[in-house]
Amino acid sequence: MKTNLSFIKTARDKIQLLNQKLLPHKLDYVTCNNGNDVAKAIKEMVVRGAPAIGISAAYGMYLTGWEASKKNKKLTPELFKKQKQLLDAARPTAVNLMWATHEMLLVANAFFASEAAKAKDANLKLLLKLYEKALEIHNDDAERCLAMSNNAVKYLVTKYPKEKYNILTHCNTGSLATGGIGTALGAIRLLHEKGKINMVYADETRPYLQGARLTAFELQKEKIPVTLTVDSQAAYLMQKRLVDAVFVGADRIAANGDVANKIGTYGLSVLAKAHRIPFFVVAPKSTFDNSIENGDKIVVEERSPLEVLEIAGRVIAPKVPVVNYSFDVTPQANITAIFSEDDTLE
Ligand code: MRU
């Protein structure tokens, strides 16, 4: 399935990231020539969405090598280790970031431990391996999106049969957030292809407005019926039986199935449970963190108060203290099923 909108353009010497801060008004790209540029773009949310952050960071690791090599520096394990630390620190909750930089570091370290590292053209050989790996992480994500979306659709139509569905979704989980058709939004796209979507309710997703600016934009572009709703309206939509299922993505899933996702997700899960509406999570295996026993151990990113005090650069509140957790943790007990590319966890 074709995705019309990609968050990234890649080349041997740079990547260009679609500046998601300017959407939907402007299609503008930020050029990253090295890992530090990529870390900055991730931190500032030029690129966001767990899988997209991971893919960008993988190219960032490669570009670090490319730039050093261009300056005739010998590539060393320390260079990549340091770059991984810097990239990982850009956003702490989305585990796909650390997963991708770890995968890249494994490639670099295996190379340094091999005979090839002694060759005259060692830099070039390593760069080729790193580029290949980044490309693999990128392309694999597209396949994963398709597989997990298919799993989600099969489950929904089998367990909750209906002619057409009204789906509520939160944040942005489509082509702008992944290497393919998306996670939760991927499932929605497949449902639409099968003629099974009546309406998608897109939560605006304060404070960064990923739902209003990005999801509404993506769905409109794909000609999928979409209605924008303020976050606080979800309860009423559910009470009026306007929502058949909730579909969200994830930024980190603990070993027990607790899910960290965009702030507001936990609240939606509580509401869905209270209204007996199925609540689904769609995420690739790279979002699963089995080293973390449960959701209490997940580090939740806190972002700048300005994201709350201002909208599009305009101050909307007096200067008072602000709490701005970027994610929350939904307990596994509130989740009907989690779909990955490999399986369905109930
Ligand atoms: O802060 P963001 O925009 O990076 O948060 C994104 C989300 O929470 C998504 O729901 C999550 O990454 C899953 S995306 C496929």
Short mmCIF file of N, CA, C and O in Angstrom, two decimals, residues 54-115:
data_model
loop_
_atom_site.label_atom_id
_atom_site.label_comp_id
_atom_site.label_asym_id
_atom_site.label_seq_id
_atom_site.Cartn_x
_atom_site.Cartn_y
_atom_site.Cartn_z
N GLY A 54 13.01 6.74 15.78
CA GLY A 54 14.00 5.65 15.71
C GLY A 54 14.69 5.61 14.35
O GLY A 54 15.92 5.51 14.26
N ILE A 55 13.89 5.72 13.29
CA ILE A 55 14.46 5.68 11.93
C ILE A 55 15.41 6.86 11.73
O ILE A 55 16.53 6.70 11.23
N SER A 56 14.99 8.04 12.15
CA SER A 56 15.84 9.24 11.99
C SER A 56 17.15 9.08 12.75
O SER A 56 18.23 9.42 12.25
N ALA A 57 17.05 8.52 13.97
CA ALA A 57 18.25 8.34 14.79
C ALA A 57 19.21 7.33 14.15
O ALA A 57 20.43 7.48 14.24
N ALA A 58 18.66 6.31 13.49
CA ALA A 58 19.52 5.32 12.81
C ALA A 58 20.34 6.02 11.72
O ALA A 58 21.56 5.84 11.63
N TYR A 59 19.67 6.85 10.92
CA TYR A 59 20.41 7.62 9.90
C TYR A 59 21.39 8.59 10.58
O TYR A 59 22.47 8.85 10.06
N GLY A 60 21.01 9.12 11.73
CA GLY A 60 21.88 10.04 12.48
C GLY A 60 23.19 9.36 12.86
O GLY A 60 24.26 9.97 12.75
N MET A 61 23.11 8.11 13.28
CA MET A 61 24.33 7.35 13.64
C MET A 61 25.21 7.20 12.39
O MET A 61 26.43 7.37 12.45
N TYR A 62 24.59 6.89 11.27
CA TYR A 62 25.35 6.73 10.02
C TYR A 62 26.01 8.07 9.63
O TYR A 62 27.20 8.11 9.30
N LEU A 63 25.24 9.15 9.71
CA LEU A 63 25.75 10.46 9.28
C LEU A 63 26.92 10.95 10.13
O LEU A 63 27.80 11.67 9.65
N THR A 64 26.92 10.52 11.40
CA THR A 64 28.05 10.85 12.28
C THR A 64 29.34 10.28 11.69
O THR A 64 30.37 10.94 11.65
N GLY A 65 29.23 9.02 11.24
CA GLY A 65 30.39 8.38 10.61
C GLY A 65 30.75 9.06 9.30
O GLY A 65 31.92 9.30 9.00
N TRP A 66 29.74 9.38 8.53
CA TRP A 66 29.95 10.01 7.22
C TRP A 66 30.70 11.32 7.39
O TRP A 66 31.70 11.58 6.71
N GLU A 67 30.23 12.15 8.33
CA GLU A 67 30.84 13.47 8.50
C GLU A 67 32.28 13.36 9.00
O GLU A 67 33.18 14.04 8.48
N ALA A 68 32.50 12.47 9.97
CA ALA A 68 33.86 12.30 10.51
C ALA A 68 34.80 11.81 9.41
O ALA A 68 35.94 12.27 9.28
N SER A 69 34.30 10.88 8.60
CA SER A 69 35.12 10.32 7.54
C SER A 69 35.46 11.38 6.49
O SER A 69 36.58 11.42 5.98
N LYS A 70 34.49 12.24 6.21
CA LYS A 70 34.71 13.33 5.24
C LYS A 70 35.84 14.25 5.72
O LYS A 70 36.58 14.83 4.95
N LYS A 71 35.94 14.36 7.06
CA LYS A 71 37.00 15.21 7.63
C LYS A 71 38.29 14.42 7.84
O LYS A 71 39.15 14.81 8.63
N ASN A 72 38.34 13.23 7.18
CA ASN A 72 39.52 12.34 7.26
C ASN A 72 39.83 11.84 8.65
O ASN A 72 40.98 11.58 9.00
N LYS A 73 38.80 11.76 9.50
CA LYS A 73 39.02 11.23 10.85
C LYS A 73 38.84 9.72 10.82
O LYS A 73 38.01 9.21 10.07
N LYS A 74 39.59 9.02 11.66
CA LYS A 74 39.41 7.57 11.75
C LYS A 74 38.15 7.31 12.59
O LYS A 74 37.97 7.92 13.65
N LEU A 75 37.30 6.42 12.11
CA LEU A 75 36.08 6.11 12.86
C LEU A 75 36.42 5.19 14.03
O LEU A 75 37.17 4.23 13.87
N THR A 76 35.88 5.50 15.20
CA THR A 76 36.21 4.72 16.41
C THR A 76 34.92 4.31 17.13
O THR A 76 33.88 4.97 16.99
N PRO A 77 35.00 3.24 17.95
CA PRO A 77 33.81 2.84 18.73
C PRO A 77 33.31 3.97 19.62
O PRO A 77 32.12 4.15 19.81
N GLU A 78 34.24 4.77 20.16
CA GLU A 78 33.86 5.86 21.09
C GLU A 78 32.97 6.90 20.40
O GLU A 78 32.03 7.43 21.00
N LEU A 79 33.30 7.18 19.13
CA LEU A 79 32.53 8.17 18.39
C LEU A 79 31.05 7.76 18.34
O LEU A 79 30.15 8.56 18.61
N PHE A 80 30.80 6.48 18.02
CA PHE A 80 29.41 6.02 17.88
C PHE A 80 28.72 5.88 19.24
O PHE A 80 27.53 6.14 19.37
N LYS A 81 29.50 5.48 20.24
CA LYS A 81 28.94 5.35 21.59
C LYS A 81 28.45 6.72 22.09
O LYS A 81 27.35 6.86 22.62
N LYS A 82 29.31 7.72 21.88
CA LYS A 82 28.96 9.08 22.32
C LYS A 82 27.74 9.61 21.57
O LYS A 82 26.84 10.22 22.14
N GLN A 83 27.72 9.30 20.26
CA GLN A 83 26.59 9.79 19.45
C GLN A 83 25.29 9.13 19.88
O GLN A 83 24.24 9.76 19.93
N LYS A 84 25.37 7.83 20.21
CA LYS A 84 24.16 7.14 20.68
C LYS A 84 23.63 7.81 21.95
O LYS A 84 22.43 8.06 22.07
N GLN A 85 24.54 8.12 22.87
CA GLN A 85 24.11 8.74 24.13
C GLN A 85 23.40 10.07 23.87
O GLN A 85 22.36 10.36 24.45
N LEU A 86 23.96 10.84 22.95
CA LEU A 86 23.37 12.14 22.65
C LEU A 86 21.99 12.01 22.00
O LEU A 86 21.05 12.72 22.35
N LEU A 87 21.89 11.07 21.07
CA LEU A 87 20.60 10.86 20.40
C LEU A 87 19.56 10.34 21.39
O LEU A 87 18.42 10.82 21.43
N ASP A 88 19.94 9.37 22.21
CA ASP A 88 19.00 8.77 23.16
C ASP A 88 18.44 9.80 24.13
O ASP A 88 17.30 9.70 24.58
N ALA A 89 19.28 10.79 24.47
CA ALA A 89 18.86 11.79 25.46
C ALA A 89 17.85 12.78 24.87
O ALA A 89 17.20 13.52 25.61
N ALA A 90 17.70 12.78 23.54
CA ALA A 90 16.84 13.79 22.91
C ALA A 90 15.39 13.64 23.36
O ALA A 90 14.70 14.64 23.59
N ARG A 91 14.89 12.38 23.45
CA ARG A 91 13.53 12.15 23.96
C ARG A 91 13.54 10.82 24.73
O ARG A 91 13.77 9.77 24.13
N PRO A 92 13.28 10.87 26.01
CA PRO A 92 13.51 9.67 26.83
C PRO A 92 12.45 8.57 26.80
O PRO A 92 12.76 7.43 27.14
N THR A 93 11.22 8.85 26.38
CA THR A 93 10.17 7.84 26.55
C THR A 93 10.08 6.86 25.38
O THR A 93 9.94 5.64 25.59
N ALA A 94 10.14 7.35 24.16
CA ALA A 94 9.97 6.46 22.99
C ALA A 94 11.16 5.52 22.86
O ALA A 94 12.25 5.91 22.47
N VAL A 95 10.92 4.24 23.17
CA VAL A 95 12.03 3.28 23.24
C VAL A 95 12.56 2.92 21.85
O VAL A 95 13.70 2.46 21.71
N ASN A 96 11.78 3.18 20.81
CA ASN A 96 12.24 2.90 19.44
C ASN A 96 13.54 3.66 19.14
O ASN A 96 14.36 3.21 18.35
N LEU A 97 13.70 4.81 19.80
CA LEU A 97 14.91 5.63 19.62
C LEU A 97 16.13 4.85 20.10
O LEU A 97 17.10 4.65 19.37
N MET A 98 16.07 4.38 21.35
CA MET A 98 17.21 3.64 21.92
C MET A 98 17.40 2.30 21.22
O MET A 98 18.51 1.81 21.08
N TRP A 99 16.29 1.71 20.80
CA TRP A 99 16.37 0.42 20.08
C TRP A 99 17.15 0.60 18.78
O TRP A 99 18.06 -0.16 18.47
N ALA A 100 16.81 1.66 18.03
CA ALA A 100 17.44 1.87 16.72
C ALA A 100 18.93 2.22 16.88
O ALA A 100 19.77 1.70 16.13
N THR A 101 19.26 3.09 17.85
CA THR A 101 20.68 3.46 18.00
C THR A 101 21.48 2.25 18.50
O THR A 101 22.63 2.07 18.15
N HIS A 102 20.82 1.39 19.30
CA HIS A 102 21.48 0.16 19.77
C HIS A 102 21.79 -0.76 18.58
O HIS A 102 22.90 -1.29 18.46
N GLU A 103 20.81 -0.92 17.69
CA GLU A 103 21.00 -1.75 16.49
C GLU A 103 22.19 -1.23 15.67
O GLU A 103 23.00 -2.00 15.16
N MET A 104 22.28 0.09 15.54
CA MET A 104 23.36 0.70 14.76
C MET A 104 24.70 0.49 15.46
O MET A 104 25.71 0.21 14.81
N LEU A 105 24.69 0.62 16.79
CA LEU A 105 25.93 0.45 17.55
C LEU A 105 26.43 -1.00 17.44
O LEU A 105 27.64 -1.24 17.35
N LEU A 106 25.50 -1.95 17.42
CA LEU A 106 25.89 -3.35 17.27
C LEU A 106 26.64 -3.57 15.96
O LEU A 106 27.65 -4.27 15.91
N VAL A 107 26.13 -2.93 14.90
CA VAL A 107 26.78 -3.06 13.58
C VAL A 107 28.19 -2.47 13.64
O VAL A 107 29.16 -3.07 13.19
N ALA A 108 28.30 -1.28 14.24
CA ALA A 108 29.61 -0.61 14.33
C ALA A 108 30.58 -1.46 15.17
O ALA A 108 31.71 -1.72 14.74
N ASN A 109 30.12 -1.92 16.32
CA ASN A 109 31.01 -2.68 17.20
C ASN A 109 31.45 -4.01 16.58
O ASN A 109 32.60 -4.41 16.73
N ALA A 110 30.53 -4.68 15.87
CA ALA A 110 30.89 -5.94 15.21
C ALA A 110 31.96 -5.66 14.16
O ALA A 110 32.91 -6.43 13.99
N PHE A 111 31.83 -4.52 13.47
CA PHE A 111 32.83 -4.17 12.45
C PHE A 111 34.19 -3.92 13.10
O PHE A 111 35.21 -4.43 12.64
N PHE A 112 34.20 -3.14 14.19
CA PHE A 112 35.48 -2.81 14.85
C PHE A 112 36.17 -4.06 15.37
O PHE A 112 37.40 -4.10 15.49
N ALA A 113 35.38 -5.09 15.68
CA ALA A 113 35.96 -6.33 16.21
C ALA A 113 36.42 -7.27 15.09
O ALA A 113 37.00 -8.32 15.35
N SER A 114 36.15 -6.89 13.83
CA SER A 114 36.47 -7.79 12.71
C SER A 114 37.78 -7.39 12.03
O SER A 114 38.32 -6.30 12.26
N GLU A 115 38.26 -8.29 11.16
CA GLU A 115 39.49 -8.05 10.40
C GLU A 115 39.34 -6.83 9.49
O GLU A 115 40.29 -6.08 9.26
#
